[in-house]
mmCIF file of C-alpha atoms in Angstrom:
data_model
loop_
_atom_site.group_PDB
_atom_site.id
_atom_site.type_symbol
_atom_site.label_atom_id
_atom_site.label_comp_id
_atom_site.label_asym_id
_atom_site.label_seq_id
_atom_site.Cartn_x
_atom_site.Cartn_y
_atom_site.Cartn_z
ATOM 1 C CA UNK A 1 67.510 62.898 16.441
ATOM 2 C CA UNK A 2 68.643 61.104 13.193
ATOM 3 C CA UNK A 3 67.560 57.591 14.923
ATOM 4 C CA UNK A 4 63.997 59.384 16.225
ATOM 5 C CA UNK A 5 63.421 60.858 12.444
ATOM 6 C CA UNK A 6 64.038 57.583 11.114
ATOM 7 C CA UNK A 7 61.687 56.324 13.611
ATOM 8 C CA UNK A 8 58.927 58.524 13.022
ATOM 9 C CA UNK A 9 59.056 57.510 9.275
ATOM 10 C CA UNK A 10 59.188 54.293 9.935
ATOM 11 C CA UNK A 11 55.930 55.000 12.000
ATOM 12 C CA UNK A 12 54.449 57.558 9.502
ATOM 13 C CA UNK A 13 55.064 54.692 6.803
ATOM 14 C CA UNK A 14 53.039 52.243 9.006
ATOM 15 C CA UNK A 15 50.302 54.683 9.321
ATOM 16 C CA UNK A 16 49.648 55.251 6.004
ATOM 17 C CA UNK A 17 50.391 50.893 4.623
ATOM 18 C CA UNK A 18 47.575 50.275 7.651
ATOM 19 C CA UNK A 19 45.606 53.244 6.267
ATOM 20 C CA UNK A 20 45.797 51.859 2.820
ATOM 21 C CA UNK A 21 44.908 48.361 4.354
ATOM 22 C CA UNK A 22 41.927 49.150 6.063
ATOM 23 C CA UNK A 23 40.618 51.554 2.731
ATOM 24 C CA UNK A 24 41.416 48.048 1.080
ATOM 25 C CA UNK A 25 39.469 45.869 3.764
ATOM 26 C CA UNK A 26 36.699 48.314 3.410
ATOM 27 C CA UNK A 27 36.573 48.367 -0.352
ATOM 28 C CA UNK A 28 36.554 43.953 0.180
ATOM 29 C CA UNK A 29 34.124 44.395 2.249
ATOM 30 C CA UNK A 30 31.500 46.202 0.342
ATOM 31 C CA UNK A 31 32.652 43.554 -2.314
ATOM 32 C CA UNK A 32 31.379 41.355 -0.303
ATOM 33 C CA UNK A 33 28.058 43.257 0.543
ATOM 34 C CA UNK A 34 27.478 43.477 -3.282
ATOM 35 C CA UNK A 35 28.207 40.121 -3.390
ATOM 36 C CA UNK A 36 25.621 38.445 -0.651
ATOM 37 C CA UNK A 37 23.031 41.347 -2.101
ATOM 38 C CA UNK A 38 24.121 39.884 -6.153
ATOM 39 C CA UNK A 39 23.202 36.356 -4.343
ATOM 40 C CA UNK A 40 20.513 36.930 -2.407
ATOM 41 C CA UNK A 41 18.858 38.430 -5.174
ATOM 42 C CA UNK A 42 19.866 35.080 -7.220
ATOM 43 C CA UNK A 43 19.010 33.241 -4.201
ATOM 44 C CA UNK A 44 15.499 34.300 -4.386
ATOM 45 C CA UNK A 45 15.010 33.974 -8.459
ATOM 46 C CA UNK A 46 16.002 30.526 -7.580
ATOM 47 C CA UNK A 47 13.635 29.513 -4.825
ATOM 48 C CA UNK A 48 10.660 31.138 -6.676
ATOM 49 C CA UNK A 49 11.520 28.855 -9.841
ATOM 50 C CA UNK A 50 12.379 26.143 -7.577
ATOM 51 C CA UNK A 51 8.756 26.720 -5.484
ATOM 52 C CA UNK A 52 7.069 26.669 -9.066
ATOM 53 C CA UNK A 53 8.893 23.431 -9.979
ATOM 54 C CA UNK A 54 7.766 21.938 -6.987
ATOM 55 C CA UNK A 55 4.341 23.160 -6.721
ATOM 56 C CA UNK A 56 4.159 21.636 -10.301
ATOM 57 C CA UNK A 57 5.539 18.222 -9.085
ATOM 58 C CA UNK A 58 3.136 18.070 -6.136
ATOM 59 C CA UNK A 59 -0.041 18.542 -8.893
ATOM 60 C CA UNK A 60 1.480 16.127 -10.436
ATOM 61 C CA UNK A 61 2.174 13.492 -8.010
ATOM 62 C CA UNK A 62 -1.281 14.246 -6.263
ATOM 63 C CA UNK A 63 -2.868 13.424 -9.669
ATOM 64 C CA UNK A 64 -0.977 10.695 -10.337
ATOM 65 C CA UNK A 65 -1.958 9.355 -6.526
ATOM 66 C CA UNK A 66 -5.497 10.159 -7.515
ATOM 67 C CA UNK A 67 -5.597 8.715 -10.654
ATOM 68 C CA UNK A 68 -4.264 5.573 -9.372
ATOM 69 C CA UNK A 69 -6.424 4.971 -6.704
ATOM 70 C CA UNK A 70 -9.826 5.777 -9.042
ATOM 71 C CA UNK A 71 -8.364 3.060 -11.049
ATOM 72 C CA UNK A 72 -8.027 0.755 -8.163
ATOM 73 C CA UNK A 73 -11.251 1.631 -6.475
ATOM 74 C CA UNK A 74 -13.292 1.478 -9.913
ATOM 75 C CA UNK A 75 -11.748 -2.150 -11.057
ATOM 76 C CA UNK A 76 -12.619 -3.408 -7.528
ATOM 77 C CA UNK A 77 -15.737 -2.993 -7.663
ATOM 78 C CA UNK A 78 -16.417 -3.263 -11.133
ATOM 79 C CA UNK A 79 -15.190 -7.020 -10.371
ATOM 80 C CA UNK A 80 -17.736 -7.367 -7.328
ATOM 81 C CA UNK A 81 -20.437 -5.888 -9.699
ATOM 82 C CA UNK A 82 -19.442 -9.526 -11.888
ATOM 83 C CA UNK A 83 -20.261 -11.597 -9.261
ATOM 84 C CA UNK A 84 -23.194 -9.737 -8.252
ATOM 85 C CA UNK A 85 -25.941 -10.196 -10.552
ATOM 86 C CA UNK A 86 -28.120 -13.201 -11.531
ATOM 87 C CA UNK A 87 -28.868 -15.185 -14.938
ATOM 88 C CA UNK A 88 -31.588 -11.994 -15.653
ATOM 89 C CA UNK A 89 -28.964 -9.213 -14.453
ATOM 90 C CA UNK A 90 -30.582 -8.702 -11.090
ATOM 91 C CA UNK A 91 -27.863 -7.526 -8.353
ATOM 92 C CA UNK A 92 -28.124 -10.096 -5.633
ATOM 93 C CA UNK A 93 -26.922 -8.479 -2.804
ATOM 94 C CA UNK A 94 -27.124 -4.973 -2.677
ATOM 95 C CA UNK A 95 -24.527 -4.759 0.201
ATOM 96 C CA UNK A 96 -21.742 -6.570 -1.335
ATOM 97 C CA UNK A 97 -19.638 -4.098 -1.219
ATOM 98 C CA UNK A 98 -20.006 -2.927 2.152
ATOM 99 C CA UNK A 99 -19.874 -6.319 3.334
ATOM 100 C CA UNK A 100 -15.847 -6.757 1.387
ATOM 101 C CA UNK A 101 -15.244 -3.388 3.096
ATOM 102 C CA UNK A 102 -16.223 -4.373 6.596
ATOM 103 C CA UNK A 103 -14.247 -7.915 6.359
ATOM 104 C CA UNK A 104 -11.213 -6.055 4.942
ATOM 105 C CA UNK A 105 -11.083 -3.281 7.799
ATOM 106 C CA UNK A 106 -12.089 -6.394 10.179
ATOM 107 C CA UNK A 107 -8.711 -8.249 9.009
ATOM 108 C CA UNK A 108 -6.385 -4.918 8.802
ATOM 109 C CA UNK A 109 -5.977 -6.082 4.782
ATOM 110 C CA UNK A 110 -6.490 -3.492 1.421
ATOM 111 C CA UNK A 111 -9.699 -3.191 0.712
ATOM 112 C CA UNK A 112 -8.873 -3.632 -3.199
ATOM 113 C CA UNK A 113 -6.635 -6.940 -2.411
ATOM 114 C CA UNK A 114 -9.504 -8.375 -0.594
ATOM 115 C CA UNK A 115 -12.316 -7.179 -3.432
ATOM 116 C CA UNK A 116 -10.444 -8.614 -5.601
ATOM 117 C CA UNK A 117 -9.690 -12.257 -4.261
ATOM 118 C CA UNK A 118 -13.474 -12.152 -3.568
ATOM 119 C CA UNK A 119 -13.990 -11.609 -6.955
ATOM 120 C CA UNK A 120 -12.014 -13.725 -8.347
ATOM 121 C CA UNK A 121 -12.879 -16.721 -6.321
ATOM 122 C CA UNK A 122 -16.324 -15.669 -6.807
ATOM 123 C CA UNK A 123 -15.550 -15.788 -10.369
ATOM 124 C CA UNK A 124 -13.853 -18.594 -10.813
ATOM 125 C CA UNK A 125 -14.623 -21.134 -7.808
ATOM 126 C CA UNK A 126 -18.296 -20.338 -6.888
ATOM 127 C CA UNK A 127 -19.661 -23.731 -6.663
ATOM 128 C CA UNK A 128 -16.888 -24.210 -4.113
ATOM 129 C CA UNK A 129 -18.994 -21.932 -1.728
ATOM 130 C CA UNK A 130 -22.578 -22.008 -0.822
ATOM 131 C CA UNK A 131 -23.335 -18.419 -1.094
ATOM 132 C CA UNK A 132 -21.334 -14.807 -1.101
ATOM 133 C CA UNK A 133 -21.138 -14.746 2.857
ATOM 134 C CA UNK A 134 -19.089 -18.037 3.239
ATOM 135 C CA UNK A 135 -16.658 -16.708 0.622
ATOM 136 C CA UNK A 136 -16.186 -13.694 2.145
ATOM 137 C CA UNK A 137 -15.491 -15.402 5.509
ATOM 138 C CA UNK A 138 -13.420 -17.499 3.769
ATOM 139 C CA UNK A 139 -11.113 -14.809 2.505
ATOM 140 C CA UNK A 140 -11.322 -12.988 5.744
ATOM 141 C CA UNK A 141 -9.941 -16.051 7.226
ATOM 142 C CA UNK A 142 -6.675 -15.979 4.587
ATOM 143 C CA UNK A 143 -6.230 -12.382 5.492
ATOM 144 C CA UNK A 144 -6.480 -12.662 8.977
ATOM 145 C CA UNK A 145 -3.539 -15.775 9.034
ATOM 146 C CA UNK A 146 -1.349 -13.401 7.318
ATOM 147 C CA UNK A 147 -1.511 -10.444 10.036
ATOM 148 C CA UNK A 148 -0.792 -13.571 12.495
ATOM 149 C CA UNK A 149 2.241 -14.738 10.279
ATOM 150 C CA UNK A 150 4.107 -10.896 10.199
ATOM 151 C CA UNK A 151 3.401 -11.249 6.356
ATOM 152 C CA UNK A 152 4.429 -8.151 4.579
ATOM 153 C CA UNK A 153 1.721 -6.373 2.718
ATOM 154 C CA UNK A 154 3.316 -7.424 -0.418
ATOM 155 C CA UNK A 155 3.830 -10.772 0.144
ATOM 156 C CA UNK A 156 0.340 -11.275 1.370
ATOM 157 C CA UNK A 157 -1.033 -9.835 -1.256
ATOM 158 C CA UNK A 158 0.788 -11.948 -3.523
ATOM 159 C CA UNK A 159 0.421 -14.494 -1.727
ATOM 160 C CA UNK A 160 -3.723 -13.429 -1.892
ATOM 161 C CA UNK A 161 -3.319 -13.922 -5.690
ATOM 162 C CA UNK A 162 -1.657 -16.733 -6.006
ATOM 163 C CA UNK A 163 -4.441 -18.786 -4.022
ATOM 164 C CA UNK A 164 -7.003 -17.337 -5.951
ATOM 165 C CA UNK A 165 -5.343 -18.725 -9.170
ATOM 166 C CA UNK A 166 -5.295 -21.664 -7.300
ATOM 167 C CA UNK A 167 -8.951 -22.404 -5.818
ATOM 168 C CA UNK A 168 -10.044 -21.416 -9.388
ATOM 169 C CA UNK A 169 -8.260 -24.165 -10.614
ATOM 170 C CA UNK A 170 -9.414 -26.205 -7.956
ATOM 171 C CA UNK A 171 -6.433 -27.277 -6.170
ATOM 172 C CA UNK A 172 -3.400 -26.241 -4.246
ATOM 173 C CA UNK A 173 -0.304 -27.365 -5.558
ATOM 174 C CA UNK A 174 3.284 -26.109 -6.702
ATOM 175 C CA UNK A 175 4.438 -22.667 -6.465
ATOM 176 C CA UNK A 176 0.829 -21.574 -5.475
ATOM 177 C CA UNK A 177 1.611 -23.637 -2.294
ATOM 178 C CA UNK A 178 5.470 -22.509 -1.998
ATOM 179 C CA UNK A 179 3.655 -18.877 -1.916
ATOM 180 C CA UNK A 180 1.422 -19.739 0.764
ATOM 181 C CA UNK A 181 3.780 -21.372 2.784
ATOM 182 C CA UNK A 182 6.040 -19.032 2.573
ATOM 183 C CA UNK A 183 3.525 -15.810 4.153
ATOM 184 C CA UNK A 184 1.215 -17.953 6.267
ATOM 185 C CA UNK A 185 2.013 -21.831 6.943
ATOM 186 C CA UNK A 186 -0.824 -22.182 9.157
ATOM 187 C CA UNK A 187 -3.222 -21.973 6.506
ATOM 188 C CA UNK A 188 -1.197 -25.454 5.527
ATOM 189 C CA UNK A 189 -1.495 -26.558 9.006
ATOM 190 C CA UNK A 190 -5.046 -25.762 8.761
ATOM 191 C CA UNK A 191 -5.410 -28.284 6.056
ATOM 192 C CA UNK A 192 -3.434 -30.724 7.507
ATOM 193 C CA UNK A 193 -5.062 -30.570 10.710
ATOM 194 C CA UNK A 194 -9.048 -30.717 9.148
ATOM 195 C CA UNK A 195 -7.470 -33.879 6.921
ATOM 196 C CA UNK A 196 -5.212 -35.654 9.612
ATOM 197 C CA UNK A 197 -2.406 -35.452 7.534
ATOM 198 C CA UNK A 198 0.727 -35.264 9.280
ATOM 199 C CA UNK A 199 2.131 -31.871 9.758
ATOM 200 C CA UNK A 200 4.584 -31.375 7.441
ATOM 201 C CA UNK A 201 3.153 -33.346 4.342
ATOM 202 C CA UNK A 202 0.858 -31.402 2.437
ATOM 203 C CA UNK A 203 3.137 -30.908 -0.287
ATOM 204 C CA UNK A 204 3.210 -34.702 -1.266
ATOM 205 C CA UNK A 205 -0.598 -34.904 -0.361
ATOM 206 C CA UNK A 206 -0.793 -31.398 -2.723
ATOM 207 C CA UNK A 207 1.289 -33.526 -6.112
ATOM 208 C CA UNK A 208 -1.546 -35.587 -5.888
ATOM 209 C CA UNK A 209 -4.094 -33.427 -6.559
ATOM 210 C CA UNK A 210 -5.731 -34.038 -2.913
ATOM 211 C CA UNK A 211 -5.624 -29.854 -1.820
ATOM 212 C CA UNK A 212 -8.341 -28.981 -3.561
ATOM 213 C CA UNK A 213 -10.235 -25.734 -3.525
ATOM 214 C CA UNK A 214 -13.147 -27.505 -0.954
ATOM 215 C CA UNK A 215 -10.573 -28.991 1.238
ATOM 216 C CA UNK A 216 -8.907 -25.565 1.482
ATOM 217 C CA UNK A 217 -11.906 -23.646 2.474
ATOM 218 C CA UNK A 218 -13.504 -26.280 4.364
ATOM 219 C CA UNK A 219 -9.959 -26.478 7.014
ATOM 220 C CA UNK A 220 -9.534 -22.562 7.301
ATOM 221 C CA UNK A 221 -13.126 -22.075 8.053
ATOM 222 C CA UNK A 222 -13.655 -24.843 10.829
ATOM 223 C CA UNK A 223 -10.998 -23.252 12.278
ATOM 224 C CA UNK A 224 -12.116 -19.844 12.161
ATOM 225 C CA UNK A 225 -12.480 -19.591 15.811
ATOM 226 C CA UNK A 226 -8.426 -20.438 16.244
ATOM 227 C CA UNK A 227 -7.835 -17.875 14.039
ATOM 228 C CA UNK A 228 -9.555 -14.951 15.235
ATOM 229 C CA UNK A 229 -8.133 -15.903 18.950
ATOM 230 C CA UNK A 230 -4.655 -15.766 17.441
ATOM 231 C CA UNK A 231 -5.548 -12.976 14.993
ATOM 232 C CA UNK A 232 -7.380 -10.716 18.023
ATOM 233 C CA UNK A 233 -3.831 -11.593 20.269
ATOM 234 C CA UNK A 234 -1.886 -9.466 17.640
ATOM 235 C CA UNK A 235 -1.184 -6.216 18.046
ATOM 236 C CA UNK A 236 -2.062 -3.709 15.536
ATOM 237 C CA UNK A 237 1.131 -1.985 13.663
ATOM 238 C CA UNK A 238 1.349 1.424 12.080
ATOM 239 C CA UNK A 239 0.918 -0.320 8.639
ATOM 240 C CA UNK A 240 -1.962 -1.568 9.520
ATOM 241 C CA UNK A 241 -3.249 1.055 11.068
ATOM 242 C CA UNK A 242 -2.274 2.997 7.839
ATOM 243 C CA UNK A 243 -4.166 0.636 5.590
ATOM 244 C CA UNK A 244 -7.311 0.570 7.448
ATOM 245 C CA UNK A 245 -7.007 4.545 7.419
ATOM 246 C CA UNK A 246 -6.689 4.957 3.270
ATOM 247 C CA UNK A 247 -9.711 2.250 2.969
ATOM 248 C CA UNK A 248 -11.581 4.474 4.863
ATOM 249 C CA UNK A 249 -10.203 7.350 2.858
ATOM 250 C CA UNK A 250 -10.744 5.738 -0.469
ATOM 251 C CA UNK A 251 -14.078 5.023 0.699
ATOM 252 C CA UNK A 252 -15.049 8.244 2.054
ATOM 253 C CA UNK A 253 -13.939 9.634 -1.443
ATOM 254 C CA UNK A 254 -15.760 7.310 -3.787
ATOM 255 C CA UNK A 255 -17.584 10.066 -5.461
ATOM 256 C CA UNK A 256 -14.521 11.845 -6.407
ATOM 257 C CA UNK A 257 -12.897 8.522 -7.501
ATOM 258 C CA UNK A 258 -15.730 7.531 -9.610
ATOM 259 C CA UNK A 259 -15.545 11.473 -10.934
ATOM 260 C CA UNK A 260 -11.895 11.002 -11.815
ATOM 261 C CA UNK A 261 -12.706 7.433 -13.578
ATOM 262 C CA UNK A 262 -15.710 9.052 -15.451
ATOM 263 C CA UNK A 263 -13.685 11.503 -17.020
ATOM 264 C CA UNK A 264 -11.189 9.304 -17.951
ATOM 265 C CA UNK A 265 -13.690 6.627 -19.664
ATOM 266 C CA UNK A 266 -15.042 10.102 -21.304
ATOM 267 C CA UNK A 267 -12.088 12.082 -22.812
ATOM 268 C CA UNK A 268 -12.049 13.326 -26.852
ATOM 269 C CA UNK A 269 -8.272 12.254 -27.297
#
């Protein structure tokens, strides 16, 4: 009886330590309700601050996108507009810029990369061509050899600049060659080819002052029919696909871009 009473309080004690347990567990627990409900509540300030802050971003990137391309869009063709008029201010060709537009979706290249090499050629180098239609198949012709050559977008368009600078001085030589070999070497082979010059020598024909700006248009042009076999061979990738998509874009949204520029060239700051 003794061992059976000290039994059952042994038990009785058990009872009441699990009692007290589970009033503990239960008093956690709705510690831990209060807690989830104290964070969801958090939770939510913070995702509506954090939905602000990023509604505010996206403005603000979209605007700076915006702004960016306007600026783009507007230069471009301001620079066509230079090579566009006569000695009275007549425009020449009224279809200049559709013409760039065409050649650039034509060759998978920016539309403001290739505006602007015709421009600048046009600027600088116009005697070199006999009217705007060679020079724009001439630059068509450069953009097309770097789609066959894998050139990046950058490097072509680099490359795009620095043979600009270079017909407007009125020969290839140095780094403006280095460039151009580097992103497409068959516009080198071109040259070599149209001069007989040994494949492989242009650089010690170009120290010598014997690349110049005719020579270089002359070669890619009679070869123009090479160029768009090789050029139509290539596959089209998802960057260019991409490119030709946001020239029709930026096209398609010239109003708003020429909007966005007028207010811009119209501000009280």
């Amino acid at each position: 009886m003794k061992a059976a009473g000290n039994a059952s309080q042994i038990v009785s004690s058990g009872f009441e330590k699990a009692s007290s347990s589970a009033k503990k567990a239960k008093r956690d627990i709705e510690g831990v309700n209060d807690g989830l409900k104290k964070t969801k509540s958090t939770a939510d300030k913070v995702a509506s601050a954090m939905s602000k802050i990023f509604a505010v971003s996206v403005i603000a990137d979209a605007a700076k996108h915006i702004s960016g391309a306007s600026d783009a869009y507007v230069n471009a063709n301001t620079r066509l507009g230079l090579i566009n008029k006569d000695d009275s201010g007549n425009i020449i060709n009224p279809n200049l810029q559709n013409q760039v537009y065409a050649s650039a979706q034509r060759s998978r290249a920016n539309y403001g990369t290739t505006a602007n090499a015709v421009a600048n050629i046009g600027m600088n180098a116009a005697s070199a061509f006999k009217d705007q239609n060679e020079l724009i198949g001439f630059v068509e012709a450069i953009n097309k050899q770097f789609v066959i050559s894998g050139a990046s977008a950058a490097s072509a368009e680099g490359a795009m600049v620095q043979l600009t600078q270079a017909i407007g001085a009125g020969a290839l030589r140095g780094e403006e060659l280095n460039s151009i070999l580097d992103a497409a070497p068959s516009i080198a082979r071109n040259i070599e080819k149209y001069m007989g010059w040994a494949e492989g020598s242009i650089k010690s024909y170009a120290e010598q002052g014997l690349v110049s700006a005719e020579v270089v248009k002359n070669a890619q042009l009679s070869m123009m029919d090479d160029i768009n076999e090789k050029f139509d061979s290539m596959p089209m990738t998802w960057a260019q696909v991409w490119t030709n998509a946001m020239n029709s874009m930026q096209r398609a949204s010239a109003p708003l871009l020429m909007a966005v520029n007028w207010i811009a060239n119209n501000m009280d700051i």
